[in-house]
Every structure is written in structure tokens, then in C-alpha cells.
XYZ file of N, CA and C in Angstrom:
519
model
N -39.818 -29.867 -18.325
C -38.506 -29.292 -18.560
C -37.500 -30.443 -18.596
N -36.611 -30.401 -19.588
C -35.620 -31.455 -19.731
C -34.618 -31.400 -18.597
N -34.096 -32.559 -18.247
C -33.115 -32.656 -17.166
C -31.863 -31.842 -17.490
N -31.410 -31.859 -18.729
C -30.205 -31.095 -19.101
C -30.427 -29.601 -18.892
N -31.612 -29.116 -19.181
C -31.931 -27.701 -18.980
C -31.960 -27.359 -17.489
N -32.489 -28.260 -16.676
C -32.542 -28.039 -15.231
C -31.116 -28.000 -14.651
N -30.261 -28.851 -15.140
C -28.870 -28.877 -14.663
C -28.159 -27.582 -15.043
N -28.391 -27.106 -16.276
C -27.784 -25.842 -16.703
C -28.252 -24.685 -15.832
N -29.521 -24.632 -15.531
C -30.054 -23.563 -14.669
C -29.466 -23.660 -13.268
N -29.307 -24.883 -12.782
C -28.732 -25.091 -11.455
C -27.303 -24.550 -11.398
N -26.475 -24.881 -12.396
C -25.079 -24.421 -12.409
C -24.986 -22.920 -12.676
N -25.901 -22.376 -13.451
C -25.903 -20.943 -13.714
C -26.130 -20.156 -12.427
N -26.855 -20.748 -11.491
C -27.108 -20.099 -10.206
C -25.804 -19.872 -9.440
N -24.838 -20.763 -9.603
C -23.574 -20.672 -8.882
C -22.485 -19.926 -9.652
N -22.776 -19.556 -10.873
C -21.810 -18.832 -11.706
C -21.497 -17.480 -11.066
N -20.228 -17.100 -11.104
C -19.821 -15.824 -10.508
C -20.501 -14.663 -11.228
N -20.953 -13.671 -10.472
C -21.586 -12.517 -11.125
C -20.568 -11.731 -11.936
N -21.037 -11.081 -12.968
C -20.164 -10.264 -13.801
C -20.102 -8.856 -13.237
N -18.917 -8.242 -13.352
C -18.781 -6.847 -12.965
C -19.442 -5.983 -14.021
N -20.210 -5.025 -13.573
C -20.848 -4.085 -14.476
C -20.461 -2.691 -14.018
N -19.987 -1.874 -14.965
C -19.594 -0.517 -14.628
C -20.340 0.446 -15.537
N -20.757 1.535 -14.965
C -21.456 2.541 -15.753
C -21.452 3.851 -14.993
N -21.635 4.919 -15.724
C -21.942 6.195 -15.093
C -23.431 6.378 -15.298
N -24.051 6.933 -14.335
C -25.495 7.095 -14.312
C -25.992 7.751 -15.591
N -26.883 7.108 -16.292
C -27.514 7.675 -17.483
C -28.943 8.090 -17.186
N -29.206 8.465 -15.936
C -30.564 8.834 -15.557
C -30.995 10.147 -16.186
N -30.283 11.194 -16.360
C -28.956 11.508 -15.838
C -29.042 12.033 -14.407
N -28.003 11.764 -13.651
C -27.994 12.165 -12.249
C -27.669 13.643 -12.085
N -26.996 14.225 -13.079
C -26.651 15.635 -13.007
C -25.428 15.916 -12.163
N -24.729 14.874 -11.733
C -23.528 15.067 -10.914
C -22.315 14.781 -11.795
N -21.683 15.857 -12.218
C -20.497 15.773 -13.060
C -19.450 16.709 -12.470
N -18.190 16.353 -12.611
C -17.128 17.205 -12.089
C -15.825 16.806 -12.776
N -15.124 17.748 -13.374
C -13.870 17.441 -14.059
C -12.674 17.261 -13.119
N -12.900 17.337 -11.815
C -11.787 17.240 -10.872
C -11.059 15.898 -10.971
N -11.804 14.816 -11.105
C -11.178 13.494 -11.188
C -10.274 13.396 -12.416
N -10.677 13.995 -13.521
C -9.846 13.994 -14.733
C -8.556 14.780 -14.491
N -8.655 15.886 -13.748
C -7.458 16.664 -13.431
C -6.495 15.858 -12.556
N -7.028 15.183 -11.548
C -6.183 14.378 -10.659
C -5.531 13.238 -11.454
N -6.284 12.626 -12.342
C -5.716 11.557 -13.168
C -4.596 12.100 -14.046
N -4.799 13.272 -14.655
C -3.758 13.877 -15.496
C -2.537 14.242 -14.651
N -2.755 14.723 -13.451
C -1.643 15.047 -12.554
C -0.869 13.781 -12.178
N -1.575 12.683 -12.011
C -0.920 11.402 -11.719
C -0.071 10.957 -12.903
N -0.558 11.180 -14.114
C 0.232 10.850 -15.311
C 1.525 11.663 -15.312
N 1.427 12.933 -14.937
C 2.630 13.771 -14.848
C 3.604 13.176 -13.834
N 3.088 12.838 -12.657
C 3.973 12.332 -11.597
C 4.644 11.032 -12.010
N 3.918 10.147 -12.647
C 4.519 8.880 -13.069
C 5.616 9.128 -14.102
N 5.406 10.082 -15.005
C 6.454 10.429 -15.967
C 7.678 11.002 -15.263
N 7.452 11.809 -14.229
C 8.576 12.339 -13.453
C 9.357 11.208 -12.790
N 8.630 10.266 -12.197
C 9.300 9.140 -11.529
C 10.055 8.269 -12.531
N 9.491 8.079 -13.704
C 10.180 7.304 -14.752
C 11.471 8.006 -15.141
N 11.404 9.325 -15.338
C 12.614 10.089 -15.705
C 13.669 10.040 -14.611
N 13.233 9.983 -13.349
C 14.170 10.000 -12.227
C 14.809 8.651 -11.930
N 14.333 7.587 -12.573
C 14.942 6.276 -12.338
C 16.398 6.288 -12.785
N 17.252 5.632 -12.031
C 18.643 5.544 -12.481
C 18.720 4.716 -13.765
N 19.596 5.104 -14.638
C 19.742 4.379 -15.903
C 20.460 3.043 -15.658
N 20.051 2.048 -16.413
C 20.690 0.737 -16.301
C 22.090 0.823 -16.906
N 23.048 0.288 -16.177
C 24.431 0.244 -16.654
C 24.941 -1.187 -16.563
N 25.981 -1.498 -17.320
C 26.540 -2.857 -17.246
C 27.048 -3.207 -15.840
N 27.419 -2.185 -15.071
C 27.957 -2.425 -13.731
C 26.874 -2.705 -12.690
N 25.634 -2.464 -13.054
C 24.537 -2.623 -12.104
C 24.400 -4.073 -11.662
N 24.118 -4.241 -10.392
C 23.918 -5.599 -9.873
C 22.583 -6.147 -10.369
N 22.451 -7.444 -10.300
C 21.204 -8.092 -10.712
C 20.043 -7.599 -9.842
N 20.307 -7.400 -8.569
C 19.271 -6.907 -7.658
C 18.827 -5.490 -8.040
N 19.792 -4.618 -8.391
C 19.453 -3.256 -8.805
C 18.675 -3.255 -10.118
N 19.026 -4.149 -11.034
C 18.276 -4.255 -12.288
C 16.842 -4.717 -12.024
N 16.714 -5.675 -11.121
C 15.386 -6.175 -10.760
C 14.551 -5.057 -10.127
N 15.150 -4.286 -9.247
C 14.453 -3.163 -8.618
C 14.031 -2.149 -9.668
N 14.932 -1.848 -10.594
C 14.626 -0.917 -11.673
C 13.425 -1.401 -12.487
N 13.463 -2.651 -12.898
C 12.385 -3.202 -13.727
C 11.048 -3.194 -12.966
N 11.118 -3.507 -11.691
C 9.899 -3.514 -10.875
C 9.328 -2.102 -10.779
N 10.163 -1.130 -10.465
C 9.692 0.249 -10.352
C 9.177 0.766 -11.690
N 9.918 0.524 -12.748
C 9.502 0.990 -14.070
C 8.144 0.409 -14.455
N 7.982 -0.875 -14.254
C 6.714 -1.501 -14.658
C 5.549 -0.956 -13.826
N 5.770 -0.701 -12.551
C 4.708 -0.131 -11.714
C 4.363 1.283 -12.165
N 5.368 2.104 -12.421
C 5.121 3.488 -12.851
C 4.389 3.527 -14.187
N 4.796 2.663 -15.105
C 4.154 2.624 -16.415
C 2.693 2.181 -16.277
N 2.445 1.171 -15.468
C 1.062 0.703 -15.282
C 0.187 1.801 -14.690
N 0.661 2.462 -13.650
C -0.131 3.527 -13.033
C -0.348 4.670 -14.026
N 0.690 5.023 -14.784
C 0.587 6.083 -15.796
C -0.501 5.732 -16.810
N -0.465 4.528 -17.321
C -1.438 4.111 -18.318
C -2.848 4.012 -17.729
N -2.956 3.485 -16.518
C -4.268 3.389 -15.873
C -4.890 4.769 -15.677
N -4.076 5.732 -15.233
C -4.623 7.059 -14.969
C -4.893 7.850 -16.254
N -4.154 7.583 -17.288
C -4.483 8.192 -18.582
C -5.844 7.677 -19.052
N -6.116 6.411 -18.802
C -7.413 5.839 -19.168
C -8.522 6.375 -18.259
N -8.236 6.561 -16.978
C -9.219 7.166 -16.069
C -9.562 8.572 -16.563
N -8.547 9.311 -16.948
C -8.752 10.659 -17.468
C -9.671 10.614 -18.688
N -9.390 9.701 -19.619
C -10.221 9.572 -20.811
C -11.659 9.218 -20.443
N -11.822 8.312 -19.512
C -13.172 7.905 -19.093
C -13.944 9.096 -18.526
N -13.312 9.825 -17.620
C -13.973 10.969 -17.003
C -14.345 12.025 -18.053
N -13.452 12.258 -18.988
C -13.738 13.227 -20.051
C -14.876 12.752 -20.949
N -14.876 11.450 -21.283
C -15.958 10.911 -22.131
C -17.320 11.096 -21.474
N -17.397 10.883 -20.168
C -18.670 11.035 -19.458
C -19.141 12.488 -19.533
N -18.228 13.413 -19.247
C -18.612 14.828 -19.288
C -18.976 15.242 -20.716
N -18.173 14.823 -21.672
C -18.403 15.174 -23.072
C -19.729 14.597 -23.568
N -19.932 13.329 -23.309
C -21.106 12.651 -23.857
C -22.389 12.853 -23.082
N -22.279 13.025 -21.759
C -23.488 13.091 -20.938
C -23.839 14.502 -20.469
N -22.830 15.314 -20.199
C -23.127 16.647 -19.666
C -23.341 17.684 -20.765
N -22.348 17.826 -21.646
C -22.436 18.880 -22.658
C -23.500 18.541 -23.696
N -24.278 19.546 -24.034
C -25.388 19.405 -24.983
C -25.128 20.302 -26.194
N -25.870 20.119 -27.296
C -25.669 20.946 -28.491
C -25.734 22.450 -28.226
N -26.546 22.866 -27.287
C -26.637 24.305 -26.975
C -25.315 24.872 -26.459
N -24.507 24.039 -25.838
C -23.214 24.503 -25.311
C -22.265 24.927 -26.435
N -22.485 24.416 -27.637
C -21.604 24.761 -28.761
C -21.710 26.231 -29.147
N -22.811 26.851 -28.798
C -22.944 28.287 -29.073
C -21.941 29.075 -28.234
N -21.791 28.678 -26.995
C -20.853 29.352 -26.092
C -19.424 28.865 -26.304
N -19.275 27.582 -26.607
C -17.948 26.963 -26.760
C -17.840 26.296 -28.136
N -17.626 27.083 -29.193
C -17.595 26.492 -30.535
C -16.454 25.484 -30.740
N -15.414 25.561 -29.920
C -14.290 24.624 -30.040
C -14.392 23.464 -29.040
N -15.572 23.251 -28.483
C -15.794 22.203 -27.478
C -15.340 20.829 -27.976
N -15.825 20.417 -29.136
C -15.498 19.076 -29.638
C -14.006 18.938 -29.937
N -13.415 19.963 -30.517
C -11.982 19.921 -30.813
C -11.169 19.835 -29.525
N -11.580 20.568 -28.510
C -10.861 20.545 -27.238
C -10.916 19.156 -26.615
N -12.094 18.545 -26.603
C -12.206 17.182 -26.078
C -11.417 16.204 -26.934
N -11.526 16.328 -28.236
C -10.799 15.440 -29.156
C -9.302 15.507 -28.863
N -8.789 16.730 -28.748
C -7.362 16.908 -28.467
C -6.971 16.287 -27.127
N -7.817 16.460 -26.124
C -7.533 15.877 -24.810
C -7.514 14.356 -24.875
N -8.443 13.781 -25.604
C -8.490 12.320 -25.733
C -7.246 11.794 -26.443
N -6.826 12.508 -27.484
C -5.629 12.093 -28.212
C -4.383 12.221 -27.328
N -4.319 13.295 -26.539
C -3.185 13.466 -25.622
C -3.167 12.351 -24.569
N -4.335 11.997 -24.039
C -4.397 10.919 -23.053
C -3.933 9.605 -23.672
N -4.303 9.365 -24.915
C -3.832 8.150 -25.603
C -2.322 8.185 -25.789
N -1.801 9.341 -26.149
C -0.355 9.484 -26.309
C 0.352 9.229 -24.978
N -0.239 9.722 -23.900
C 0.351 9.512 -22.571
C 0.341 8.039 -22.170
N -0.616 7.294 -22.687
C -0.645 5.854 -22.407
C 0.486 5.142 -23.137
N 0.770 5.569 -24.350
C 1.716 4.819 -25.178
C 3.153 5.287 -25.054
N 3.359 6.442 -24.431
C 4.718 6.986 -24.319
C 5.003 7.417 -22.891
N 6.268 7.442 -22.552
C 6.708 8.098 -21.320
C 7.205 9.465 -21.765
N 6.325 10.460 -21.687
C 6.607 11.765 -22.249
C 6.030 12.836 -21.318
N 6.898 13.463 -20.540
C 6.464 14.454 -19.571
C 5.808 15.661 -20.236
N 6.302 16.063 -21.392
C 5.715 17.201 -22.090
C 4.256 16.911 -22.469
N 3.994 15.719 -22.987
C 2.617 15.343 -23.342
C 1.731 15.283 -22.102
N 2.276 14.822 -20.996
C 1.513 14.753 -19.752
C 1.133 16.157 -19.278
N 2.058 17.089 -19.369
C 1.761 18.475 -18.997
C 0.719 19.088 -19.940
N 0.816 18.769 -21.219
C -0.180 19.248 -22.188
C -1.562 18.674 -21.873
N -1.589 17.404 -21.435
C -2.860 16.778 -21.075
C -3.511 17.519 -19.911
N -2.739 17.803 -18.865
C -3.305 18.528 -17.730
C -3.828 19.895 -18.163
N -3.080 20.597 -19.004
C -3.515 21.911 -19.483
C -4.824 21.795 -20.268
N -4.944 20.768 -21.081
C -6.164 20.581 -21.884
C -7.343 20.210 -20.973
N -7.096 19.383 -19.972
C -8.155 19.019 -19.030
C -8.598 20.253 -18.249
N -7.661 21.119 -17.905
C -8.016 22.356 -17.214
C -8.843 23.276 -18.114
N -8.529 23.282 -19.388
C -9.318 24.065 -20.344
C -10.758 23.547 -20.381
N -10.901 22.226 -20.357
C -12.233 21.614 -20.336
C -12.939 21.935 -19.020
N -12.200 21.860 -17.928
C -12.786 22.180 -16.615
C -13.290 23.616 -16.590
N -12.532 24.499 -17.210
C -12.954 25.902 -17.254
C -14.251 26.049 -18.055
N -14.347 25.358 -19.193
C -15.587 25.386 -19.984
C -16.745 24.826 -19.170
N -16.483 23.719 -18.504
C -17.523 23.063 -17.710
C -18.090 24.019 -16.667
N -17.211 24.612 -15.867
C -17.688 25.490 -14.800
C -18.307 26.772 -15.359
N -17.756 27.270 -16.451
C -18.346 28.460 -17.069
C -19.767 28.162 -17.551
N -19.986 26.932 -18.055
C -21.321 26.556 -18.522
C -22.326 26.535 -17.381
N -21.836 26.426 -16.163
C -22.688 26.431 -14.980
C -22.740 27.811 -14.323
N -22.052 28.784 -14.954
C -22.042 30.129 -14.405
C -21.164 30.272 -13.169
N -20.138 29.437 -13.075
C -19.262 29.429 -11.907
C -17.870 29.904 -12.307
N -17.310 30.819 -11.519
C -15.936 31.263 -11.741
C -14.974 30.185 -11.265
N -13.756 30.255 -11.776
C -12.734 29.271 -11.402
C -11.454 29.979 -10.987
N -10.611 29.238 -10.306
C -9.270 29.726 -9.982
C -8.312 28.545 -10.047
N -7.077 28.861 -10.388
C -6.018 27.857 -10.345
C -5.257 28.061 -9.053
N -4.887 26.943 -8.464
C -4.036 27.032 -7.290
C -3.111 25.837 -7.275
N -2.013 25.937 -6.553
C -1.058 24.825 -6.516
C -1.738 23.529 -6.076
N -1.333 22.439 -6.691
C -1.937 21.150 -6.367
C -1.480 20.632 -5.005
N -0.335 21.114 -4.525
C 0.256 20.624 -3.272
C 0.561 19.129 -3.329
N 0.776 18.623 -4.520
C 1.157 17.223 -4.728
C 2.623 17.158 -5.127
N 3.203 15.973 -5.056
C 4.606 15.800 -5.445
C 4.854 16.165 -6.898
N 3.832 16.057 -7.723
C 3.983 16.369 -9.142
C 4.085 17.866 -9.387
N 3.793 18.653 -8.361
C 3.702 20.117 -8.465
C 2.494 20.436 -9.335
N 2.600 21.448 -10.158
C 1.491 21.805 -11.040
C 0.340 22.452 -10.290
N -0.646 22.863 -11.062
C -1.813 23.523 -10.515
C -3.076 22.748 -10.877
N -4.114 22.977 -10.095
C -5.428 22.431 -10.381
C -6.420 23.572 -10.459
N -7.439 23.389 -11.258
C -8.459 24.404 -11.440
C -9.664 24.032 -10.561
N -10.122 24.995 -9.772
C -11.226 24.764 -8.848
C -12.341 25.765 -9.094
N -13.595 25.359 -8.839
C -14.697 26.320 -8.889
C -14.611 27.236 -7.669
N -15.055 28.464 -7.845
C -15.030 29.444 -6.770
C -16.468 29.760 -6.372
N -16.750 29.647 -5.098
C -18.088 29.973 -4.607
C -18.296 31.482 -4.688
N -19.471 31.860 -5.062
C -19.791 33.294 -5.178
C -20.318 33.819 -3.882
């Protein structure tokens, strides 16, 4: 073995490991739309906080402007991150859980997911409370399909979060 190759192998041993992320493709059979609902609810809350920020005025102090910019940037980042979390959770359920046989029961399955994905993208690119509320409603529609496919009834109840709104839960029989 050449010395240069041995040196490369030696340094590769110390190279930082790469992060790898995946959802189980075994499949594990553990799916739940609850995380997507919480992410959509977080998008709603961040939009509410953005709307509630005081508007910048010429009279505002430099410190108040700095506080505004800091809060706005944090709210926008969290909003965008959670819209992406919502999309990820939906993609896993759409791609891994639902099968072609489900289309017999839910002929609008693909359109519903497509619409939810587009709404989540819109929520990433805009500060729009109406779109955020539409996203939660669409995710709840998907959650209802999901639980119905398992033969489980659902109920909506208040989220008890600052964002208000409701969440859809499975009901034990």
C-alpha cells in the first residue's frame, strides 16, 4: 500500500462523522400525524407573533429597532422551520404509510397532500396567518383520513396553546 494512501486512511479516521437522518423504511409501522399538526399550529403562532410586533416608526430608538429585528428574525426562522417540519411529517405519511388501496376509500388523497405541501411552502415564504390556518385545516383533514384508514374515530378539541385553534385526536373505542 502506498504511503499517500495510508496517510489518507489515517486522516479519514479522524474526519467528523456526517449526520444522517431518515424515517424508518423497514417499515416500522409507527406513523402519526400529530407532529404535523403541532408544526402547523406553531406556524400559526409565529404568524400571530409577527402580526403583534409593533410597527417600526421613525421615532423608534435604535435599541427598539434592534429588538424588533431580533424578534422578527426569530419568529420568521421558527415559522419556516416548522413549516418544513410539517412538510417532512406529511411526506413520510404520504410516501410510507398510504398505499394504492387507500385511494379507493380516499380518492382525493393525493390532491389533499399536494394542497397541504403547497400551503406549507407558502407559509415558509410568507407571513400570512390565513395560509397558516388553512395549513392546519388541511393537516387535520389528512389526520382524519389517516385515522379513518386505521378504523379509528377522531375528535377535535382545543389545543390549549397560545395559538388557540384545535387539534384532531384519535378516540379510543
